[in-house]
Amino acid sequence: MKKNKYLDFENLIKLSAITLDDDERKIFQKELEDFLNYSEIINNFPVENLKAASHAVEKEVYFRDDIVKKWDNLDKLLNNAPLIEDTSFIVPPQKGRTADENGAHDMSNAKIIDHEEYEAVIGLEVHAQLKTKSKLFCSCSTEFGKKPNSNTCPVCTGQPGSLPVLNMEAVNMAIKAGLSANCQINMHSVFARKNYFYPDLPKAYQISQFEEPICSKGYIEIEIDGKIKKIRLNRIHMEEDAGKLVHIGAPGIWGSKASAVDFNRTGIPLIEIVTEPDINSAKEAKEYVIMLRAILVSLGICDGNMEEGSLRCDANISIRKKGETILGTKTEIKNMNSFKAIERAIDFEIKRQKKMKKFGFEIFQETRLWDESSQKTILMRSKEESHDYRYFPDPDLLPLVLTKDWIESYNKVLPELPLKRKKKYIEKYQFSEDEAKLFMTNPDYADYFEEVLKFYDKPRNCANWFFNEILCYASSGIKNIIITPYDLGQFLLKIDNDEISGKIGKYVIEKAFESKKSLNQIIEEENLKQITDNSTIEKIIIKILEKNKNEVESYKNGKTNLFAFFVGQVMKETKGKANPKLVNKVLKSKLDEIQ
Ligand code: ADP
Ligand code: MG
Ligand code: ZN
């Protein structure tokens, strides 16, 4: 660096009144000169040519890899709990919560209207758990079914001073969902705090996205009575899940002695997919959720398991006069955890609202709960507005900034979408509408099936085995199918080549699910290969004919239907393993030989 023209070093030393030795003077002077020279360079830099950096900080600093690490001070965390039962925190019962409707209605002044004039308007909010290994803002595991509170750490239990770090894989998954739902992916999105108090929310705020979600707009196509209908999406945003309350002594909060809190679910990444109010019936709502589930499972970003709560749906429902464009007052229904529940709850709620209207009652904006036992929606609370949550950008997290390349990298690797897949099954494999739909709505089955086809090129036959023999063991998902696609392909080839009989094949599959052994191992261990060797079969037949002299005589005297009896005996002797064609041939010739 050259000497700086503005720096009068001697004067500066005098002004600062400090004593410096020679070496210190040199260092100090050089540092000052460098500093001033750099400011000059920066001041004169041509700003027009500068491009804005896409990241204020390096990706590596802002994001965490999706790796599970166990926090090793769990006991200490649990020790802070006021009340504990096993590994659950206990929350005392809450008073004053009843399922009663708000007051009896006076029907005397009711104006009767024709409720058939009304149509339903529905918007759905679906929460999907992302299939990451670790949580959204900490490295705790997301594994389901672990001991309560064992997947926890200071971050997800809301300990003061702990800080969130974003899981990059969750972001990638949200991008994939957005691209598959035809959304606009926003380069800039913001995590906000949604503030409310509930025992399952230890920070008393949920980190969510509010004004700037990661995806906006978009649509999903569903098929209704053979016609395609577009359901527009309003947004897809990322957020963290809350904990799980287990109510002691009752199935729900009402009537329970106390509630136990399990924070294992707290902080698991979710995406919330919000539609425009484009849905007009319970059936359409169900079809939409089926399609959305199929897309998310195809993408491998959600396991779609509704019973385990990986996919949860809230329905916003209002009614309005047909032809009307203004929306009516909506109610929001929560707690529907099956396709059947979604359909029934929405149907019930539409009827309830029409009835209210018919008798001239006002519909209040409220949150209602689907009660499985009574098959009714019941009042939960009057509906809060979004301003009640006091949303504000989370000061612990920077805005999420994406790049075009980042988004593009996923656009290239998106899997086949469900509707296209269904078409393929009908056109390429000639499957029926119902069969194709089954594969469409269960992409994990379709993936498995297509994998088998790589080793066994007869789709029809493969599907028959899949539907009739395999599927009954996979009711709770593909993970229960322990037979690898390669093994199944090879096995079906063996049946086609007469190495084992179809009947024994069915037995082998049953046995495989029962014993968790491989198909080959069972065939070997139980010696189930077909007997296709002439001389072995001949020996057995001679033995049978000798043992049944009377029957042979009757056969020879014209009772030819005894042929089946002899075949049966051979099959019994060989435990069903003799090749039937060969048995028929050899038996016929042996019987013919007898005089
Ligand atoms: P909130 O703030 O109450 O969650 P939003 O405006 O975010 O309400 O909408 C939530 C969902 O409810 C969306 O799917 C939206 O399409 C739907 N929705 C909004 N208003 C109505 C209405 N009047 N009738 C039916 N659905 C509605
Ligand atoms: Mg809502
Ligand atoms: Zn954690």
mmCIF file of N, CA and C in Angstrom, residues 126-131 173-181 220 233 236 270-273 288-305 310-312 414-418 421 440-444 447:
data_model
loop_
_atom_site.group_PDB
_atom_site.id
_atom_site.type_symbol
_atom_site.label_atom_id
_atom_site.label_comp_id
_atom_site.label_asym_id
_atom_site.label_seq_id
_atom_site.Cartn_x
_atom_site.Cartn_y
_atom_site.Cartn_z
ATOM 1 N N VAL A 126 -54.339 -28.195 4.289
ATOM 2 C CA VAL A 126 -53.784 -29.511 4.613
ATOM 3 C C VAL A 126 -52.379 -29.346 5.176
ATOM 4 N N HIS A 127 -52.163 -29.960 6.328
ATOM 5 C CA HIS A 127 -50.823 -29.986 6.915
ATOM 6 C C HIS A 127 -50.177 -31.316 6.594
ATOM 7 N N ALA A 128 -49.030 -31.266 5.955
ATOM 8 C CA ALA A 128 -48.333 -32.510 5.624
ATOM 9 C C ALA A 128 -46.995 -32.533 6.340
ATOM 10 N N GLN A 129 -46.746 -33.629 7.059
ATOM 11 C CA GLN A 129 -45.450 -33.784 7.729
ATOM 12 C C GLN A 129 -44.403 -34.164 6.705
ATOM 13 N N LEU A 130 -43.307 -33.430 6.683
ATOM 14 C CA LEU A 130 -42.245 -33.732 5.726
ATOM 15 C C LEU A 130 -41.400 -34.885 6.265
ATOM 16 N N LYS A 131 -40.922 -35.703 5.321
ATOM 17 C CA LYS A 131 -40.224 -36.939 5.707
ATOM 18 C C LYS A 131 -38.735 -36.712 5.947
ATOM 19 N N MET A 173 -37.736 -30.017 0.152
ATOM 20 C CA MET A 173 -39.009 -30.740 0.017
ATOM 21 C C MET A 173 -40.152 -29.775 -0.278
ATOM 22 N N ALA A 174 -40.143 -28.621 0.393
ATOM 23 C CA ALA A 174 -41.196 -27.629 0.149
ATOM 24 C C ALA A 174 -41.119 -27.127 -1.296
ATOM 25 N N ILE A 175 -39.896 -26.963 -1.810
ATOM 26 C CA ILE A 175 -39.727 -26.521 -3.206
ATOM 27 C C ILE A 175 -40.334 -27.567 -4.151
ATOM 28 N N LYS A 176 -40.035 -28.854 -3.880
ATOM 29 C CA LYS A 176 -40.572 -29.920 -4.742
ATOM 30 C C LYS A 176 -42.104 -29.894 -4.735
ATOM 31 N N ALA A 177 -42.680 -29.743 -3.526
ATOM 32 C CA ALA A 177 -44.146 -29.714 -3.430
ATOM 33 C C ALA A 177 -44.687 -28.565 -4.267
ATOM 34 N N GLY A 178 -44.065 -27.396 -4.131
ATOM 35 C CA GLY A 178 -44.524 -26.203 -4.857
ATOM 36 C C GLY A 178 -44.447 -26.399 -6.363
ATOM 37 N N LEU A 179 -43.340 -26.948 -6.824
ATOM 38 C CA LEU A 179 -43.177 -27.147 -8.270
ATOM 39 C C LEU A 179 -44.223 -28.123 -8.792
ATOM 40 N N SER A 180 -44.501 -29.190 -8.019
ATOM 41 C CA SER A 180 -45.464 -30.187 -8.483
ATOM 42 C C SER A 180 -46.890 -29.666 -8.443
ATOM 43 N N ALA A 181 -47.126 -28.637 -7.641
ATOM 44 C CA ALA A 181 -48.471 -28.073 -7.564
ATOM 45 C C ALA A 181 -48.553 -26.774 -8.373
ATOM 46 N N ILE A 220 -53.985 -27.645 -8.323
ATOM 47 C CA ILE A 220 -53.914 -29.108 -8.402
ATOM 48 C C ILE A 220 -55.135 -29.577 -9.184
ATOM 49 N N LEU A 233 -54.520 -23.108 -5.733
ATOM 50 C CA LEU A 233 -53.885 -22.992 -4.420
ATOM 51 C C LEU A 233 -53.615 -21.530 -4.136
ATOM 52 N N ILE A 236 -48.363 -22.342 -0.328
ATOM 53 C CA ILE A 236 -47.815 -23.439 0.470
ATOM 54 C C ILE A 236 -46.778 -22.795 1.370
ATOM 55 N N LEU A 270 -43.483 -29.178 8.727
ATOM 56 C CA LEU A 270 -44.748 -29.338 8.019
ATOM 57 C C LEU A 270 -44.761 -28.399 6.822
ATOM 58 N N ILE A 271 -45.512 -28.780 5.794
ATOM 59 C CA ILE A 271 -45.935 -27.748 4.858
ATOM 60 C C ILE A 271 -47.441 -27.648 4.976
ATOM 61 N N GLU A 272 -47.952 -26.418 4.899
ATOM 62 C CA GLU A 272 -49.402 -26.239 4.887
ATOM 63 C C GLU A 272 -49.796 -25.816 3.486
ATOM 64 N N ILE A 273 -50.686 -26.592 2.900
ATOM 65 C CA ILE A 273 -51.112 -26.324 1.536
ATOM 66 C C ILE A 273 -52.528 -25.765 1.607
ATOM 67 N N TYR A 288 -59.752 -34.175 -3.732
ATOM 68 C CA TYR A 288 -58.606 -33.261 -3.681
ATOM 69 C C TYR A 288 -57.548 -33.784 -2.710
ATOM 70 N N VAL A 289 -57.992 -34.229 -1.524
ATOM 71 C CA VAL A 289 -57.014 -34.704 -0.531
ATOM 72 C C VAL A 289 -56.340 -35.992 -1.029
ATOM 73 N N ILE A 290 -57.125 -36.849 -1.689
ATOM 74 C CA ILE A 290 -56.543 -38.079 -2.253
ATOM 75 C C ILE A 290 -55.450 -37.710 -3.255
ATOM 76 N N MET A 291 -55.750 -36.730 -4.118
ATOM 77 C CA MET A 291 -54.786 -36.343 -5.153
ATOM 78 C C MET A 291 -53.551 -35.678 -4.538
ATOM 79 N N LEU A 292 -53.796 -34.790 -3.571
ATOM 80 C CA LEU A 292 -52.671 -34.108 -2.920
ATOM 81 C C LEU A 292 -51.766 -35.134 -2.229
ATOM 82 N N ARG A 293 -52.393 -36.074 -1.560
ATOM 83 C CA ARG A 293 -51.614 -37.128 -0.881
ATOM 84 C C ARG A 293 -50.782 -37.891 -1.901
ATOM 85 N N ALA A 294 -51.415 -38.258 -3.011
ATOM 86 C CA ALA A 294 -50.704 -39.016 -4.047
ATOM 87 C C ALA A 294 -49.498 -38.227 -4.560
ATOM 88 N N ILE A 295 -49.660 -36.913 -4.726
ATOM 89 C CA ILE A 295 -48.540 -36.093 -5.211
ATOM 90 C C ILE A 295 -47.407 -36.093 -4.176
ATOM 91 N N LEU A 296 -47.762 -35.847 -2.920
ATOM 92 C CA LEU A 296 -46.730 -35.746 -1.884
ATOM 93 C C LEU A 296 -46.004 -37.077 -1.683
ATOM 94 N N VAL A 297 -46.763 -38.181 -1.749
ATOM 95 C CA VAL A 297 -46.123 -39.493 -1.590
ATOM 96 C C VAL A 297 -45.242 -39.798 -2.805
ATOM 97 N N SER A 298 -45.728 -39.450 -4.007
ATOM 98 C CA SER A 298 -44.905 -39.629 -5.225
ATOM 99 C C SER A 298 -43.572 -38.914 -5.105
ATOM 100 N N LEU A 299 -43.626 -37.724 -4.515
ATOM 101 C CA LEU A 299 -42.413 -36.916 -4.385
ATOM 102 C C LEU A 299 -41.469 -37.469 -3.315
ATOM 103 N N GLY A 300 -41.988 -38.396 -2.510
ATOM 104 C CA GLY A 300 -41.180 -38.958 -1.427
ATOM 105 C C GLY A 300 -40.940 -37.964 -0.305
ATOM 106 N N ILE A 301 -41.852 -36.982 -0.170
ATOM 107 C CA ILE A 301 -41.610 -35.967 0.865
ATOM 108 C C ILE A 301 -42.565 -36.105 2.045
ATOM 109 N N CYS A 302 -43.532 -37.036 1.955
ATOM 110 C CA CYS A 302 -44.489 -37.236 3.050
ATOM 111 C C CYS A 302 -44.916 -38.687 2.975
ATOM 112 N N ASP A 303 -45.102 -39.350 4.135
ATOM 113 C CA ASP A 303 -45.496 -40.755 4.015
ATOM 114 C C ASP A 303 -47.006 -40.918 3.860
ATOM 115 N N GLY A 304 -47.749 -39.816 4.002
ATOM 116 C CA GLY A 304 -49.181 -39.840 3.701
ATOM 117 C C GLY A 304 -50.022 -40.644 4.666
ATOM 118 N N ASN A 305 -49.444 -40.981 5.808
ATOM 119 C CA ASN A 305 -50.150 -41.826 6.764
ATOM 120 C C ASN A 305 -51.101 -40.993 7.628
ATOM 121 N N SER A 310 -49.619 -37.875 9.688
ATOM 122 C CA SER A 310 -48.675 -37.261 8.747
ATOM 123 C C SER A 310 -49.376 -36.348 7.749
ATOM 124 N N LEU A 311 -50.681 -36.517 7.635
ATOM 125 C CA LEU A 311 -51.448 -35.668 6.722
ATOM 126 C C LEU A 311 -52.723 -35.269 7.456
ATOM 127 N N ARG A 312 -52.873 -33.973 7.739
ATOM 128 C CA ARG A 312 -54.040 -33.545 8.510
ATOM 129 C C ARG A 312 -54.760 -32.433 7.757
ATOM 130 N N LEU A 414 -38.371 -33.988 -11.050
ATOM 131 C CA LEU A 414 -39.693 -34.292 -10.491
ATOM 132 C C LEU A 414 -40.236 -35.602 -11.072
ATOM 133 N N PRO A 415 -40.836 -36.447 -10.214
ATOM 134 C CA PRO A 415 -41.368 -37.723 -10.718
ATOM 135 C C PRO A 415 -42.684 -37.507 -11.482
ATOM 136 N N GLU A 416 -43.139 -38.570 -12.102
ATOM 137 C CA GLU A 416 -44.397 -38.562 -12.840
ATOM 138 C C GLU A 416 -45.551 -38.231 -11.889
ATOM 139 N N LEU A 417 -46.414 -37.306 -12.285
ATOM 140 C CA LEU A 417 -47.512 -36.935 -11.398
ATOM 141 C C LEU A 417 -48.668 -37.948 -11.513
ATOM 142 N N PRO A 418 -49.475 -38.055 -10.435
ATOM 143 C CA PRO A 418 -50.477 -39.123 -10.347
ATOM 144 C C PRO A 418 -51.411 -39.256 -11.562
ATOM 145 N N ARG A 421 -49.732 -40.794 -14.418
ATOM 146 C CA ARG A 421 -49.433 -42.187 -14.124
ATOM 147 C C ARG A 421 -50.664 -43.058 -14.353
ATOM 148 N N MET A 440 -52.720 -45.063 -8.825
ATOM 149 C CA MET A 440 -52.533 -43.614 -8.804
ATOM 150 C C MET A 440 -52.562 -43.078 -7.376
ATOM 151 N N THR A 441 -53.535 -43.573 -6.589
ATOM 152 C CA THR A 441 -53.686 -43.022 -5.255
ATOM 153 C C THR A 441 -52.664 -43.615 -4.281
ATOM 154 N N ASN A 442 -52.003 -44.675 -4.692
ATOM 155 C CA ASN A 442 -50.957 -45.263 -3.841
ATOM 156 C C ASN A 442 -49.645 -45.326 -4.608
ATOM 157 N N PRO A 443 -48.980 -44.186 -4.781
ATOM 158 C CA PRO A 443 -47.762 -44.153 -5.598
ATOM 159 C C PRO A 443 -46.681 -45.108 -5.097
ATOM 160 N N ASP A 444 -46.707 -45.397 -3.782
ATOM 161 C CA ASP A 444 -45.695 -46.332 -3.283
ATOM 162 C C ASP A 444 -45.935 -47.739 -3.838
ATOM 163 N N ASP A 447 -44.729 -47.562 -7.487
ATOM 164 C CA ASP A 447 -43.263 -47.613 -7.567
ATOM 165 C C ASP A 447 -42.783 -49.059 -7.454
#
